[in-house]
Amino acid sequence: MDFFYLLLQLVSAILVAPLFDGMSRKLRAKFQSRIGPSIFQTYYDIYKLLKRGRTKSSSASYIYQIAPYLLFVSAAAMFCALPITYGAHSGALSQFSDIFVLLYLGALFRFIFIVAGIDTANPFAGVSASREGTIGFYTEEVAVICLIVVMMGTGSSSLSYISSLVQEGSYGYAIPSFSIASTAFLWVMYVETGRKPYDLAEAEQELQEGVLGEFCGKDFAIIDIAILLKQMTMLGFFLVIFMPWAGLVDNPILSLIIFLAEIGFLYVMGVFIDNFGPRFTINKGMKRTMLFALAVSCTSLALYIMGI
C-alpha cells in the first residue's frame, strides 16, 4: 500500500507542477501590469511540445538523446525521497528517504544538466552550463552546512525521523541553531528553483536555461517536466525538515494535499521576491546574496558547536 501512495505522490506532483508554474507566470504578469498567459499555459506548452518529434544536432552524441530521460528519472527519484505519504514506519521507503540520497540525486541532476548542455557544442549552452555549475558551487556548500547542523542536532540523516522529531516538538525552532539554519536553507532552495537574480524568464537563452538551447519537441517537454519536479522537490526538501506540518495528519492523501498547499504558498512567495527583488549580474548576485547566506549558515554551525 505504501508504494501505491508513493506512486500517487509522484503522479500528483507531475500533474500539479505545471499549474503552479502557470500561476506564477500569471501572477508575475499581473505585478508587471500585463494580462499574462492563462494559468494553464504550461500545460498547453508541454502538450504542444510532446506532439513534436525529436531532432538531434550533428555535433551531439548519445548523451543528448538520453539526457531528458535521465533528468526526469533523477528528478522523480528526488521527489519520491520526500516522506510525504509515508513515514518512518514504512520500511524500505523510509530507508530511501535520506538527506544523503537527496543530495546525491541533486548532484546527479545538475551533472546531467551541465553535460547535456556542453554536449550540444552550442556556445550559448556551454556558457549557461558554466553558469549552472557556478550556482551549484555556491549553493551546495550552504545547504550542506545547514544540513550538518540538523543531522548533528538530531543524530540522524533520515528525513522521516527528522520530520517526526520536529512534529513532536522534541527538536525545532526553540533551538537557535536550527532556526538560523532554516533561514539560509530556505534561501538556497529558492535559488535552486531558478529565479531572479539567478535566472530571468525573459532572458533564458542567455542565462541558466540556455543549457537547453538545442533541445526541442518531446525532449524539451520531458526536461521541462523534470525541472518543474526538481523545483517542487527543492521547496519540499525545506518543508519536510523545517516545516513538516503535512505529516501531522495520519491520512496519506490529506498529508499530500496539505503539502501541495504549502508548496503553492512558497511558489507565490517566490514570485514576490522574483518581481520586487533587485537584478544583479551573476558575480554581484553571488557576492551580495550567497555570501550572506553562507555567513548565516556558518553562524548556525557555530551556535550548534557552542551548544545553543
mmCIF file of C-alpha atoms in Angstrom:
data_model
loop_
_atom_site.group_PDB
_atom_site.id
_atom_site.type_symbol
_atom_site.label_atom_id
_atom_site.label_comp_id
_atom_site.label_asym_id
_atom_site.label_seq_id
_atom_site.Cartn_x
_atom_site.Cartn_y
_atom_site.Cartn_z
ATOM 1 C CA MET A 1 0.000 0.000 0.000
ATOM 2 C CA ASP A 2 2.913 2.356 0.720
ATOM 3 C CA PHE A 3 4.104 2.025 -2.871
ATOM 4 C CA PHE A 4 0.627 2.940 -4.100
ATOM 5 C CA TYR A 5 0.730 6.144 -2.066
ATOM 6 C CA LEU A 6 4.277 6.801 -3.290
ATOM 7 C CA LEU A 7 3.080 6.478 -6.885
ATOM 8 C CA LEU A 8 0.143 8.778 -6.080
ATOM 9 C CA GLN A 9 2.605 11.282 -4.605
ATOM 10 C CA LEU A 10 4.695 11.313 -7.773
ATOM 11 C CA VAL A 11 1.765 11.449 -10.204
ATOM 12 C CA SER A 12 0.153 14.278 -8.223
ATOM 13 C CA ALA A 13 3.362 16.288 -8.413
ATOM 14 C CA ILE A 14 3.663 15.785 -12.174
ATOM 15 C CA LEU A 15 0.059 16.883 -12.670
ATOM 16 C CA VAL A 16 0.129 19.854 -10.299
ATOM 17 C CA ALA A 17 3.609 21.271 -11.016
ATOM 18 C CA PRO A 18 2.597 22.869 -14.377
ATOM 19 C CA LEU A 19 -0.368 24.526 -12.634
ATOM 20 C CA PHE A 20 1.894 26.127 -10.032
ATOM 21 C CA ASP A 21 4.198 27.305 -12.807
ATOM 22 C CA GLY A 22 1.235 28.759 -14.707
ATOM 23 C CA MET A 23 0.001 30.533 -11.580
ATOM 24 C CA SER A 24 3.469 32.002 -11.052
ATOM 25 C CA ARG A 25 3.595 33.270 -14.650
ATOM 26 C CA LYS A 26 0.132 34.806 -14.345
ATOM 27 C CA LEU A 27 0.912 36.464 -11.032
ATOM 28 C CA ARG A 28 4.234 37.776 -12.337
ATOM 29 C CA ALA A 29 2.450 39.300 -15.308
ATOM 30 C CA LYS A 30 -0.091 40.985 -13.023
ATOM 31 C CA PHE A 31 2.701 42.552 -10.994
ATOM 32 C CA GLN A 32 4.170 43.902 -14.228
ATOM 33 C CA SER A 33 0.795 45.350 -15.337
ATOM 34 C CA ARG A 34 0.387 42.773 -18.095
ATOM 35 C CA ILE A 35 -2.514 40.409 -18.772
ATOM 36 C CA GLY A 36 -0.191 37.457 -18.995
ATOM 37 C CA PRO A 37 -0.872 33.882 -20.143
ATOM 38 C CA SER A 38 -3.549 31.575 -18.778
ATOM 39 C CA ILE A 39 -2.679 29.669 -15.623
ATOM 40 C CA PHE A 40 -2.963 26.541 -17.788
ATOM 41 C CA GLN A 41 -0.441 27.830 -20.346
ATOM 42 C CA THR A 42 2.320 25.500 -19.102
ATOM 43 C CA TYR A 43 0.030 22.507 -19.744
ATOM 44 C CA TYR A 44 -0.606 23.794 -23.276
ATOM 45 C CA ASP A 45 3.123 24.272 -23.880
ATOM 46 C CA ILE A 46 4.032 20.789 -22.687
ATOM 47 C CA TYR A 47 1.215 19.181 -24.698
ATOM 48 C CA LYS A 48 2.288 21.037 -27.844
ATOM 49 C CA LEU A 49 5.919 20.013 -27.392
ATOM 50 C CA LEU A 50 5.041 16.362 -26.727
ATOM 51 C CA LYS A 51 3.329 16.150 -30.128
ATOM 52 C CA ARG A 52 6.522 17.167 -31.911
ATOM 53 C CA GLY A 53 9.263 14.765 -32.926
ATOM 54 C CA ARG A 54 12.864 14.564 -31.817
ATOM 55 C CA THR A 55 15.716 16.358 -33.529
ATOM 56 C CA LYS A 56 19.431 15.971 -32.957
ATOM 57 C CA SER A 57 22.351 18.226 -33.729
ATOM 58 C CA SER A 58 25.059 16.612 -35.858
ATOM 59 C CA SER A 59 27.625 17.523 -33.221
ATOM 60 C CA ALA A 60 25.695 15.936 -30.322
ATOM 61 C CA SER A 61 26.400 12.441 -29.024
ATOM 62 C CA TYR A 62 24.211 9.800 -27.367
ATOM 63 C CA ILE A 63 24.327 11.906 -24.180
ATOM 64 C CA TYR A 64 21.995 14.391 -25.853
ATOM 65 C CA GLN A 65 19.483 11.611 -26.552
ATOM 66 C CA ILE A 66 19.398 10.052 -23.092
ATOM 67 C CA ALA A 67 19.749 13.271 -21.076
ATOM 68 C CA PRO A 68 15.989 14.122 -20.991
ATOM 69 C CA TYR A 69 15.115 10.701 -19.596
ATOM 70 C CA LEU A 70 17.964 10.735 -17.073
ATOM 71 C CA LEU A 71 16.888 14.181 -15.885
ATOM 72 C CA PHE A 72 13.283 13.042 -15.482
ATOM 73 C CA VAL A 73 14.225 9.852 -13.618
ATOM 74 C CA SER A 74 16.587 11.654 -11.247
ATOM 75 C CA ALA A 75 14.004 14.394 -10.555
ATOM 76 C CA ALA A 76 11.266 11.809 -9.960
ATOM 77 C CA ALA A 77 13.531 9.846 -7.601
ATOM 78 C CA MET A 78 14.311 13.053 -5.707
ATOM 79 C CA PHE A 79 10.629 13.802 -5.221
ATOM 80 C CA CYS A 80 9.893 10.220 -4.131
ATOM 81 C CA ALA A 81 12.557 10.564 -1.436
ATOM 82 C CA LEU A 82 10.409 13.162 0.324
ATOM 83 C CA PRO A 83 8.415 11.427 3.108
ATOM 84 C CA ILE A 84 5.024 12.970 2.338
ATOM 85 C CA THR A 85 2.648 9.998 2.086
ATOM 86 C CA TYR A 86 4.787 7.628 4.141
ATOM 87 C CA GLY A 87 6.690 7.887 7.418
ATOM 88 C CA ALA A 88 9.447 6.266 9.473
ATOM 89 C CA HIS A 89 7.392 3.065 9.806
ATOM 90 C CA SER A 90 7.493 2.378 6.035
ATOM 91 C CA GLY A 91 10.485 0.023 5.958
ATOM 92 C CA ALA A 92 12.289 0.276 2.624
ATOM 93 C CA LEU A 93 10.781 3.677 1.751
ATOM 94 C CA SER A 94 11.987 5.275 4.969
ATOM 95 C CA GLN A 95 15.497 3.928 4.240
ATOM 96 C CA PHE A 96 15.374 5.624 0.834
ATOM 97 C CA SER A 97 14.144 8.886 2.372
ATOM 98 C CA ASP A 98 17.541 10.149 3.449
ATOM 99 C CA ILE A 99 19.325 13.507 3.235
ATOM 100 C CA PHE A 100 22.340 11.961 1.521
ATOM 101 C CA VAL A 101 20.121 10.311 -1.083
ATOM 102 C CA LEU A 102 18.593 13.673 -1.953
ATOM 103 C CA LEU A 103 21.977 15.391 -2.069
ATOM 104 C CA TYR A 104 23.460 12.755 -4.388
ATOM 105 C CA LEU A 105 20.422 12.757 -6.662
ATOM 106 C CA GLY A 106 20.503 16.566 -6.764
ATOM 107 C CA ALA A 107 24.186 16.476 -7.724
ATOM 108 C CA LEU A 108 23.406 13.865 -10.406
ATOM 109 C CA PHE A 109 20.637 16.058 -11.831
ATOM 110 C CA ARG A 110 22.966 19.068 -12.034
ATOM 111 C CA PHE A 111 25.762 16.973 -13.578
ATOM 112 C CA ILE A 112 23.477 15.625 -16.320
ATOM 113 C CA PHE A 113 22.062 19.106 -16.918
ATOM 114 C CA ILE A 114 25.543 20.588 -17.422
ATOM 115 C CA VAL A 115 26.896 17.718 -19.535
ATOM 116 C CA ALA A 116 23.792 17.764 -21.765
ATOM 117 C CA GLY A 117 24.360 21.451 -22.493
ATOM 118 C CA ILE A 118 28.061 21.102 -23.214
ATOM 119 C CA ASP A 119 27.468 18.042 -25.415
ATOM 120 C CA THR A 120 25.460 20.071 -27.949
ATOM 121 C CA ALA A 121 28.534 22.237 -28.782
ATOM 122 C CA ASN A 122 26.277 25.300 -28.724
ATOM 123 C CA PRO A 123 28.410 28.180 -27.318
ATOM 124 C CA PHE A 124 25.403 29.717 -25.512
ATOM 125 C CA ALA A 125 24.636 26.352 -23.908
ATOM 126 C CA GLY A 126 28.281 25.987 -22.862
ATOM 127 C CA VAL A 127 28.317 29.397 -21.171
ATOM 128 C CA SER A 128 24.999 28.653 -19.478
ATOM 129 C CA ALA A 129 26.314 25.272 -18.307
ATOM 130 C CA SER A 130 29.251 27.092 -16.741
ATOM 131 C CA ARG A 131 26.778 29.421 -15.017
ATOM 132 C CA GLU A 132 24.784 26.452 -13.722
ATOM 133 C CA GLY A 133 27.981 24.946 -12.308
ATOM 134 C CA THR A 134 28.855 28.240 -10.615
ATOM 135 C CA ILE A 135 25.448 28.455 -8.965
ATOM 136 C CA GLY A 136 25.811 24.873 -7.747
ATOM 137 C CA PHE A 137 29.255 25.629 -6.313
ATOM 138 C CA TYR A 138 27.830 28.411 -4.142
ATOM 139 C CA THR A 139 24.528 26.824 -3.104
ATOM 140 C CA GLU A 140 25.644 23.321 -2.216
ATOM 141 C CA GLU A 141 28.117 24.371 0.454
ATOM 142 C CA VAL A 142 25.470 26.499 2.215
ATOM 143 C CA ALA A 143 22.911 23.690 2.028
ATOM 144 C CA VAL A 144 25.390 21.121 3.341
ATOM 145 C CA ILE A 145 26.357 23.298 6.333
ATOM 146 C CA CYS A 146 22.674 23.757 7.250
ATOM 147 C CA LEU A 147 22.033 20.042 6.902
ATOM 148 C CA ILE A 148 25.090 19.217 9.034
ATOM 149 C CA VAL A 149 23.559 21.312 11.831
ATOM 150 C CA VAL A 150 20.275 19.406 11.526
ATOM 151 C CA MET A 151 21.900 15.968 11.249
ATOM 152 C CA MET A 152 24.159 16.525 14.253
ATOM 153 C CA GLY A 153 21.253 18.001 16.219
ATOM 154 C CA THR A 154 19.003 15.005 15.585
ATOM 155 C CA GLY A 155 21.685 12.329 15.322
ATOM 156 C CA SER A 156 20.233 11.042 12.063
ATOM 157 C CA SER A 157 20.156 11.745 8.330
ATOM 158 C CA SER A 158 16.730 10.114 7.871
ATOM 159 C CA LEU A 159 14.188 12.645 6.631
ATOM 160 C CA SER A 160 11.314 10.645 8.128
ATOM 161 C CA TYR A 161 12.970 10.567 11.550
ATOM 162 C CA ILE A 162 13.886 14.278 11.478
ATOM 163 C CA SER A 163 10.346 15.201 10.437
ATOM 164 C CA SER A 164 8.864 13.159 13.285
ATOM 165 C CA LEU A 165 11.156 14.871 15.845
ATOM 166 C CA VAL A 166 10.131 18.335 14.634
ATOM 167 C CA GLN A 167 6.455 17.350 14.604
ATOM 168 C CA GLU A 168 6.694 16.075 18.197
ATOM 169 C CA GLY A 169 8.420 19.265 19.302
ATOM 170 C CA SER A 170 11.478 17.482 20.716
ATOM 171 C CA TYR A 171 13.612 19.317 18.134
ATOM 172 C CA GLY A 172 12.783 22.525 16.327
ATOM 173 C CA TYR A 173 12.605 26.293 16.361
ATOM 174 C CA ALA A 174 13.197 26.586 20.115
ATOM 175 C CA ILE A 175 16.829 25.765 19.259
ATOM 176 C CA PRO A 176 18.580 28.876 17.802
ATOM 177 C CA SER A 177 20.980 26.933 15.550
ATOM 178 C CA PHE A 178 18.011 25.165 13.912
ATOM 179 C CA SER A 179 16.100 28.431 13.417
ATOM 180 C CA ILE A 180 19.050 30.218 11.821
ATOM 181 C CA ALA A 181 19.881 27.230 9.625
ATOM 182 C CA SER A 182 16.298 27.254 8.317
ATOM 183 C CA THR A 183 16.746 30.839 7.049
ATOM 184 C CA ALA A 184 19.849 30.081 4.995
ATOM 185 C CA PHE A 185 18.428 26.774 3.754
ATOM 186 C CA LEU A 186 15.199 28.387 2.543
ATOM 187 C CA TRP A 187 17.173 30.956 0.541
ATOM 188 C CA VAL A 188 19.302 28.241 -1.050
ATOM 189 C CA MET A 189 16.184 26.298 -2.009
ATOM 190 C CA TYR A 190 14.786 29.474 -3.585
ATOM 191 C CA VAL A 191 17.953 29.805 -5.656
ATOM 192 C CA GLU A 192 17.631 26.167 -6.739
ATOM 193 C CA THR A 193 14.203 26.907 -8.206
ATOM 194 C CA GLY A 194 15.937 29.097 -10.822
ATOM 195 C CA ARG A 195 14.525 32.527 -10.161
ATOM 196 C CA LYS A 196 15.821 36.079 -10.266
ATOM 197 C CA PRO A 197 18.532 37.251 -9.781
ATOM 198 C CA TYR A 198 19.913 33.828 -10.801
ATOM 199 C CA ASP A 199 17.629 33.296 -13.765
ATOM 200 C CA LEU A 200 15.376 35.561 -15.833
ATOM 201 C CA ALA A 201 12.420 34.170 -17.740
ATOM 202 C CA GLU A 202 12.787 36.849 -20.417
ATOM 203 C CA ALA A 203 16.480 36.073 -20.948
ATOM 204 C CA GLU A 204 16.572 32.310 -20.626
ATOM 205 C CA GLN A 205 18.680 31.716 -23.705
ATOM 206 C CA GLU A 206 21.493 33.807 -22.285
ATOM 207 C CA LEU A 207 21.229 32.632 -18.702
ATOM 208 C CA GLN A 208 20.528 29.437 -16.791
ATOM 209 C CA GLU A 209 18.047 27.844 -19.195
ATOM 210 C CA GLY A 210 20.385 28.468 -22.123
ATOM 211 C CA VAL A 211 21.710 24.991 -21.373
ATOM 212 C CA LEU A 212 18.627 23.727 -23.189
ATOM 213 C CA GLY A 213 19.147 25.871 -26.278
ATOM 214 C CA GLU A 214 19.495 22.883 -28.635
ATOM 215 C CA PHE A 215 16.639 20.822 -27.166
ATOM 216 C CA CYS A 216 13.197 20.963 -28.713
ATOM 217 C CA GLY A 217 9.981 18.997 -29.149
ATOM 218 C CA LYS A 218 9.414 15.933 -26.998
ATOM 219 C CA ASP A 219 12.868 16.129 -25.409
ATOM 220 C CA PHE A 220 12.277 19.688 -24.274
ATOM 221 C CA ALA A 221 8.863 18.768 -22.809
ATOM 222 C CA ILE A 222 10.384 15.938 -20.752
ATOM 223 C CA ILE A 223 13.132 18.225 -19.481
ATOM 224 C CA ASP A 224 10.568 20.896 -18.668
ATOM 225 C CA ILE A 225 8.607 18.424 -16.531
ATOM 226 C CA ALA A 226 11.848 17.293 -14.856
ATOM 227 C CA ILE A 227 12.771 20.902 -13.984
ATOM 228 C CA LEU A 228 9.305 21.558 -12.550
ATOM 229 C CA LEU A 229 9.614 18.377 -10.464
ATOM 230 C CA LYS A 230 13.023 19.467 -9.241
ATOM 231 C CA GLN A 231 11.650 22.868 -8.230
ATOM 232 C CA MET A 232 8.905 21.188 -6.190
ATOM 233 C CA THR A 233 11.457 18.843 -4.634
ATOM 234 C CA MET A 234 13.710 21.695 -3.549
ATOM 235 C CA LEU A 235 10.829 23.510 -1.844
ATOM 236 C CA GLY A 236 9.628 20.204 -0.389
ATOM 237 C CA PHE A 237 13.141 19.496 0.926
ATOM 238 C CA PHE A 238 12.796 22.610 3.088
ATOM 239 C CA LEU A 239 9.262 21.728 4.172
ATOM 240 C CA VAL A 240 9.911 18.155 5.330
ATOM 241 C CA ILE A 241 12.803 19.287 7.532
ATOM 242 C CA PHE A 242 11.820 22.715 8.802
ATOM 243 C CA MET A 243 8.011 22.800 8.368
ATOM 244 C CA PRO A 244 6.804 19.155 8.311
ATOM 245 C CA TRP A 245 3.212 20.078 9.128
ATOM 246 C CA ALA A 246 1.798 17.830 6.390
ATOM 247 C CA GLY A 247 2.885 14.819 8.441
ATOM 248 C CA LEU A 248 0.771 15.868 11.428
ATOM 249 C CA VAL A 249 -2.240 14.062 9.949
ATOM 250 C CA ASP A 250 -2.357 10.270 9.661
ATOM 251 C CA ASN A 251 -4.185 10.173 6.334
ATOM 252 C CA PRO A 252 -1.606 9.991 3.459
ATOM 253 C CA ILE A 253 -3.921 11.690 0.959
ATOM 254 C CA LEU A 254 -4.665 14.552 3.344
ATOM 255 C CA SER A 255 -0.932 14.891 4.037
ATOM 256 C CA LEU A 256 -0.314 15.159 0.305
ATOM 257 C CA ILE A 257 -2.987 17.850 -0.071
ATOM 258 C CA ILE A 258 -1.513 19.895 2.787
ATOM 259 C CA PHE A 259 1.969 19.514 1.316
ATOM 260 C CA LEU A 260 0.841 20.714 -2.111
ATOM 261 C CA ALA A 261 -0.904 23.699 -0.490
ATOM 262 C CA GLU A 262 2.351 24.596 1.278
ATOM 263 C CA ILE A 263 4.264 24.293 -1.989
ATOM 264 C CA GLY A 264 1.719 26.589 -3.664
ATOM 265 C CA PHE A 265 2.202 29.151 -0.917
ATOM 266 C CA LEU A 266 6.005 29.078 -1.366
ATOM 267 C CA TYR A 267 5.565 29.469 -5.126
ATOM 268 C CA VAL A 268 3.543 32.659 -4.546
ATOM 269 C CA MET A 269 6.129 33.987 -2.081
ATOM 270 C CA GLY A 270 8.839 33.257 -4.637
ATOM 271 C CA VAL A 271 7.027 35.382 -7.213
ATOM 272 C CA PHE A 272 7.078 38.342 -4.803
ATOM 273 C CA ILE A 273 10.872 38.092 -4.471
ATOM 274 C CA ASP A 274 11.155 37.460 -8.192
ATOM 275 C CA ASN A 275 9.326 40.677 -9.064
ATOM 276 C CA PHE A 276 10.312 43.102 -6.360
ATOM 277 C CA GLY A 277 13.881 41.953 -5.754
ATOM 278 C CA PRO A 278 16.850 43.665 -7.431
ATOM 279 C CA ARG A 279 18.627 42.352 -10.509
ATOM 280 C CA PHE A 280 22.346 41.572 -10.363
ATOM 281 C CA THR A 281 24.970 40.223 -12.664
ATOM 282 C CA ILE A 282 25.910 36.656 -11.723
ATOM 283 C CA ASN A 283 29.069 37.729 -9.866
ATOM 284 C CA LYS A 284 27.412 40.525 -7.904
ATOM 285 C CA GLY A 285 24.384 38.362 -7.207
ATOM 286 C CA MET A 286 26.562 35.672 -5.695
ATOM 287 C CA LYS A 287 28.611 38.108 -3.623
ATOM 288 C CA ARG A 288 25.636 40.052 -2.282
ATOM 289 C CA THR A 289 23.269 37.194 -1.594
ATOM 290 C CA MET A 290 25.041 33.849 -1.407
ATOM 291 C CA LEU A 291 27.908 35.101 0.765
ATOM 292 C CA PHE A 292 25.276 36.417 3.160
ATOM 293 C CA ALA A 293 23.572 33.024 3.167
ATOM 294 C CA LEU A 294 26.960 31.361 3.752
ATOM 295 C CA ALA A 295 27.568 33.655 6.743
ATOM 296 C CA VAL A 296 24.140 32.781 8.167
ATOM 297 C CA SER A 297 24.749 29.042 7.763
ATOM 298 C CA CYS A 298 28.186 29.323 9.395
ATOM 299 C CA THR A 299 26.562 31.214 12.278
ATOM 300 C CA SER A 300 24.116 28.362 12.824
ATOM 301 C CA LEU A 301 27.004 25.874 12.814
ATOM 302 C CA ALA A 302 28.929 27.993 15.325
ATOM 303 C CA LEU A 303 25.848 28.160 17.580
ATOM 304 C CA TYR A 304 25.470 24.386 17.401
ATOM 305 C CA ILE A 305 29.127 23.893 18.358
ATOM 306 C CA MET A 306 28.564 26.211 21.335
ATOM 307 C CA GLY A 307 25.580 24.059 22.292
ATOM 308 C CA ILE A 308 22.973 26.743 21.617
#
